Amino acid sequence: MEVPEVRRRVRAAIEQARRRAAERRARSEETSRAYERFLADVAVPVFQIFAAALVAEGHRFKVSTPAGSVRLFAEHFPADYIEVMLDADRQTPATVARVARGRGRRITEHERILAEGPAVGSLTDSDVVEMLVDEIIPFVER
């Protein structure tokens, strides 16, 4: 193979990588904007209502809003929580529910994707409540 042919292929690969990176940044920015709206307008209010309902039923939970996320955590066991956050490190950024439960010294965690890419903007309060209801069961069955 000739040197000019190799250089042409290398340049084409570099250009393709630049285009993909620019497209990924654009998707990420669009998803980030949709996520911020979702967080402020849907997720935080639903988490607060859900925490109030749990307290009314005798389960002590609180809500916090660390940077870019919302977290429902057990008042007496802060290692037990359900959190919604944007995972921008994925190929397609996604809104993720992260759940952590402590048992003694052992903490188990799992994640659940709620929506990917632009679909983040279409998440509703019903979607959030459904996820919370599904994930709260192990916390309240103790």
mmCIF file of C-alpha atoms in Angstrom:
data_model
loop_
_atom_site.group_PDB
_atom_site.id
_atom_site.type_symbol
_atom_site.label_atom_id
_atom_site.label_comp_id
_atom_site.label_asym_id
_atom_site.label_seq_id
_atom_site.Cartn_x
_atom_site.Cartn_y
_atom_site.Cartn_z
ATOM 1 C CA MET A 1 0.000 0.000 0.000
ATOM 2 C CA GLU A 2 1.256 3.451 -0.914
ATOM 3 C CA VAL A 3 1.937 6.199 1.640
ATOM 4 C CA PRO A 4 -0.511 8.671 0.033
ATOM 5 C CA GLU A 5 -3.302 6.094 0.287
ATOM 6 C CA VAL A 6 -2.566 5.492 3.990
ATOM 7 C CA ARG A 7 -2.508 9.249 4.680
ATOM 8 C CA ARG A 8 -5.832 9.686 2.868
ATOM 9 C CA ARG A 9 -7.411 6.965 5.007
ATOM 10 C CA VAL A 10 -5.971 8.451 8.193
ATOM 11 C CA ARG A 11 -7.331 11.914 7.315
ATOM 12 C CA ALA A 12 -10.746 10.415 6.540
ATOM 13 C CA ALA A 13 -10.760 8.572 9.895
ATOM 14 C CA ILE A 14 -9.788 11.745 11.771
ATOM 15 C CA GLU A 15 -12.515 13.740 10.023
ATOM 16 C CA GLN A 16 -15.097 11.059 10.786
ATOM 17 C CA ALA A 17 -14.058 11.063 14.461
ATOM 18 C CA ARG A 18 -14.445 14.862 14.606
ATOM 19 C CA ARG A 19 -17.931 14.691 13.082
ATOM 20 C CA ARG A 20 -19.000 11.978 15.521
ATOM 21 C CA ALA A 21 -17.641 13.971 18.475
ATOM 22 C CA ALA A 22 -19.493 17.100 17.342
ATOM 23 C CA GLU A 23 -22.728 15.125 16.915
ATOM 24 C CA ARG A 24 -22.273 13.521 20.348
ATOM 25 C CA ARG A 25 -21.707 16.967 21.956
ATOM 26 C CA ALA A 26 -24.832 18.341 20.274
ATOM 27 C CA ARG A 27 -26.928 15.365 21.479
ATOM 28 C CA SER A 28 -25.456 15.712 24.948
ATOM 29 C CA GLU A 29 -26.265 19.430 25.130
ATOM 30 C CA GLU A 30 -29.822 18.861 23.911
ATOM 31 C CA THR A 31 -30.322 16.065 26.445
ATOM 32 C CA SER A 32 -28.819 18.180 29.236
ATOM 33 C CA ARG A 33 -31.267 21.010 28.559
ATOM 34 C CA ALA A 34 -34.208 18.594 28.501
ATOM 35 C CA TYR A 35 -32.963 16.945 31.696
ATOM 36 C CA GLU A 36 -32.672 20.268 33.554
ATOM 37 C CA ARG A 37 -36.296 21.093 32.651
ATOM 38 C CA PHE A 38 -37.396 17.597 33.684
ATOM 39 C CA LEU A 39 -35.513 17.842 36.973
ATOM 40 C CA ALA A 40 -36.977 21.207 37.965
ATOM 41 C CA ASP A 41 -40.516 20.745 36.642
ATOM 42 C CA VAL A 42 -41.154 17.046 37.228
ATOM 43 C CA ALA A 43 -38.631 15.042 39.256
ATOM 44 C CA VAL A 44 -38.052 17.330 42.264
ATOM 45 C CA PRO A 45 -41.762 18.044 42.877
ATOM 46 C CA VAL A 46 -42.669 14.347 42.536
ATOM 47 C CA PHE A 47 -39.880 13.294 44.906
ATOM 48 C CA GLN A 48 -41.085 15.847 47.483
ATOM 49 C CA ILE A 49 -44.694 14.652 47.228
ATOM 50 C CA PHE A 50 -43.565 11.022 47.441
ATOM 51 C CA ALA A 51 -41.458 11.745 50.548
ATOM 52 C CA ALA A 52 -44.426 13.489 52.183
ATOM 53 C CA ALA A 53 -46.610 10.450 51.446
ATOM 54 C CA LEU A 54 -44.004 8.127 52.974
ATOM 55 C CA VAL A 55 -43.750 10.287 56.100
ATOM 56 C CA ALA A 56 -47.539 10.268 56.416
ATOM 57 C CA GLU A 57 -47.362 6.463 56.370
ATOM 58 C CA GLY A 58 -44.719 6.421 59.130
ATOM 59 C CA HIS A 59 -41.577 6.005 57.010
ATOM 60 C CA ARG A 60 -38.998 8.745 57.571
ATOM 61 C CA PHE A 61 -37.591 9.811 54.205
ATOM 62 C CA LYS A 62 -36.151 13.121 53.086
ATOM 63 C CA VAL A 63 -35.342 14.700 49.722
ATOM 64 C CA SER A 64 -32.125 16.435 48.778
ATOM 65 C CA THR A 65 -31.052 17.986 45.508
ATOM 66 C CA PRO A 66 -27.319 17.557 45.079
ATOM 67 C CA ALA A 67 -25.930 19.171 41.935
ATOM 68 C CA GLY A 68 -27.882 17.965 38.910
ATOM 69 C CA SER A 69 -29.874 15.258 40.688
ATOM 70 C CA VAL A 70 -32.633 14.587 43.175
ATOM 71 C CA ARG A 71 -32.327 12.021 45.960
ATOM 72 C CA LEU A 72 -34.862 10.385 48.267
ATOM 73 C CA PHE A 73 -33.095 8.904 51.268
ATOM 74 C CA ALA A 74 -33.998 7.149 54.485
ATOM 75 C CA GLU A 75 -33.631 9.544 57.409
ATOM 76 C CA HIS A 76 -32.046 6.934 59.697
ATOM 77 C CA PHE A 77 -30.052 5.143 56.981
ATOM 78 C CA PRO A 78 -28.618 7.750 54.567
ATOM 79 C CA ALA A 79 -26.867 4.972 52.616
ATOM 80 C CA ASP A 80 -30.356 3.875 51.502
ATOM 81 C CA TYR A 81 -31.491 6.090 48.666
ATOM 82 C CA ILE A 82 -33.171 6.423 45.293
ATOM 83 C CA GLU A 83 -31.617 9.064 43.054
ATOM 84 C CA VAL A 84 -32.399 10.380 39.595
ATOM 85 C CA MET A 85 -29.490 11.811 37.646
ATOM 86 C CA LEU A 86 -28.209 12.425 34.131
ATOM 87 C CA ASP A 87 -25.515 10.001 33.015
ATOM 88 C CA ALA A 88 -23.730 12.067 30.379
ATOM 89 C CA ASP A 89 -20.788 9.641 30.118
ATOM 90 C CA ARG A 90 -22.812 7.150 28.082
ATOM 91 C CA GLN A 91 -22.676 7.087 24.282
ATOM 92 C CA THR A 92 -26.267 8.377 24.372
ATOM 93 C CA PRO A 93 -26.796 10.430 27.550
ATOM 94 C CA ALA A 94 -29.586 9.032 29.710
ATOM 95 C CA THR A 95 -31.657 9.839 32.756
ATOM 96 C CA VAL A 96 -30.875 7.110 35.247
ATOM 97 C CA ALA A 97 -32.424 6.064 38.545
ATOM 98 C CA ARG A 98 -29.703 4.860 40.916
ATOM 99 C CA VAL A 99 -30.791 2.840 43.940
ATOM 100 C CA ALA A 100 -28.531 1.977 46.890
ATOM 101 C CA ARG A 101 -29.393 -0.187 49.887
ATOM 102 C CA GLY A 102 -27.193 -0.848 52.850
ATOM 103 C CA ARG A 103 -27.163 -4.088 54.773
ATOM 104 C CA GLY A 104 -24.650 -3.797 57.566
ATOM 105 C CA ARG A 105 -21.353 -2.960 55.920
ATOM 106 C CA ARG A 106 -22.473 -4.140 52.516
ATOM 107 C CA ILE A 107 -24.090 -1.697 50.095
ATOM 108 C CA THR A 108 -25.812 -2.908 46.966
ATOM 109 C CA GLU A 109 -26.489 -0.575 44.066
ATOM 110 C CA HIS A 110 -28.295 -0.866 40.783
ATOM 111 C CA GLU A 111 -29.294 1.509 38.031
ATOM 112 C CA ARG A 112 -32.382 1.764 35.904
ATOM 113 C CA ILE A 113 -32.546 3.823 32.708
ATOM 114 C CA LEU A 114 -35.647 6.011 32.608
ATOM 115 C CA ALA A 115 -35.013 7.621 29.209
ATOM 116 C CA GLU A 116 -32.186 8.142 26.726
ATOM 117 C CA GLY A 117 -31.323 11.121 24.559
ATOM 118 C CA PRO A 118 -34.094 13.552 23.617
ATOM 119 C CA ALA A 119 -36.716 11.228 25.166
ATOM 120 C CA VAL A 120 -35.622 12.661 28.525
ATOM 121 C CA GLY A 121 -37.855 15.647 27.807
ATOM 122 C CA SER A 122 -40.913 13.403 27.490
ATOM 123 C CA LEU A 123 -40.651 11.858 30.971
ATOM 124 C CA THR A 124 -43.764 12.542 33.026
ATOM 125 C CA ASP A 125 -44.653 12.614 36.685
ATOM 126 C CA SER A 126 -46.343 9.224 36.203
ATOM 127 C CA ASP A 127 -43.045 7.749 34.968
ATOM 128 C CA VAL A 128 -41.259 9.019 38.073
ATOM 129 C CA VAL A 129 -43.986 7.826 40.461
ATOM 130 C CA GLU A 130 -44.007 4.397 38.812
ATOM 131 C CA MET A 131 -40.238 4.088 39.254
ATOM 132 C CA LEU A 132 -40.406 5.258 42.883
ATOM 133 C CA VAL A 133 -43.219 2.832 43.725
ATOM 134 C CA ASP A 134 -41.275 -0.052 42.168
ATOM 135 C CA GLU A 135 -38.017 0.830 43.917
ATOM 136 C CA ILE A 136 -39.340 1.796 47.377
ATOM 137 C CA ILE A 137 -40.687 -1.669 48.245
ATOM 138 C CA PRO A 138 -37.415 -3.087 49.683
ATOM 139 C CA PHE A 139 -36.975 0.045 51.818
ATOM 140 C CA VAL A 140 -40.381 -0.133 53.497
ATOM 141 C CA GLU A 141 -40.716 -3.897 53.937
ATOM 142 C CA ARG A 142 -38.173 -4.012 56.777
#
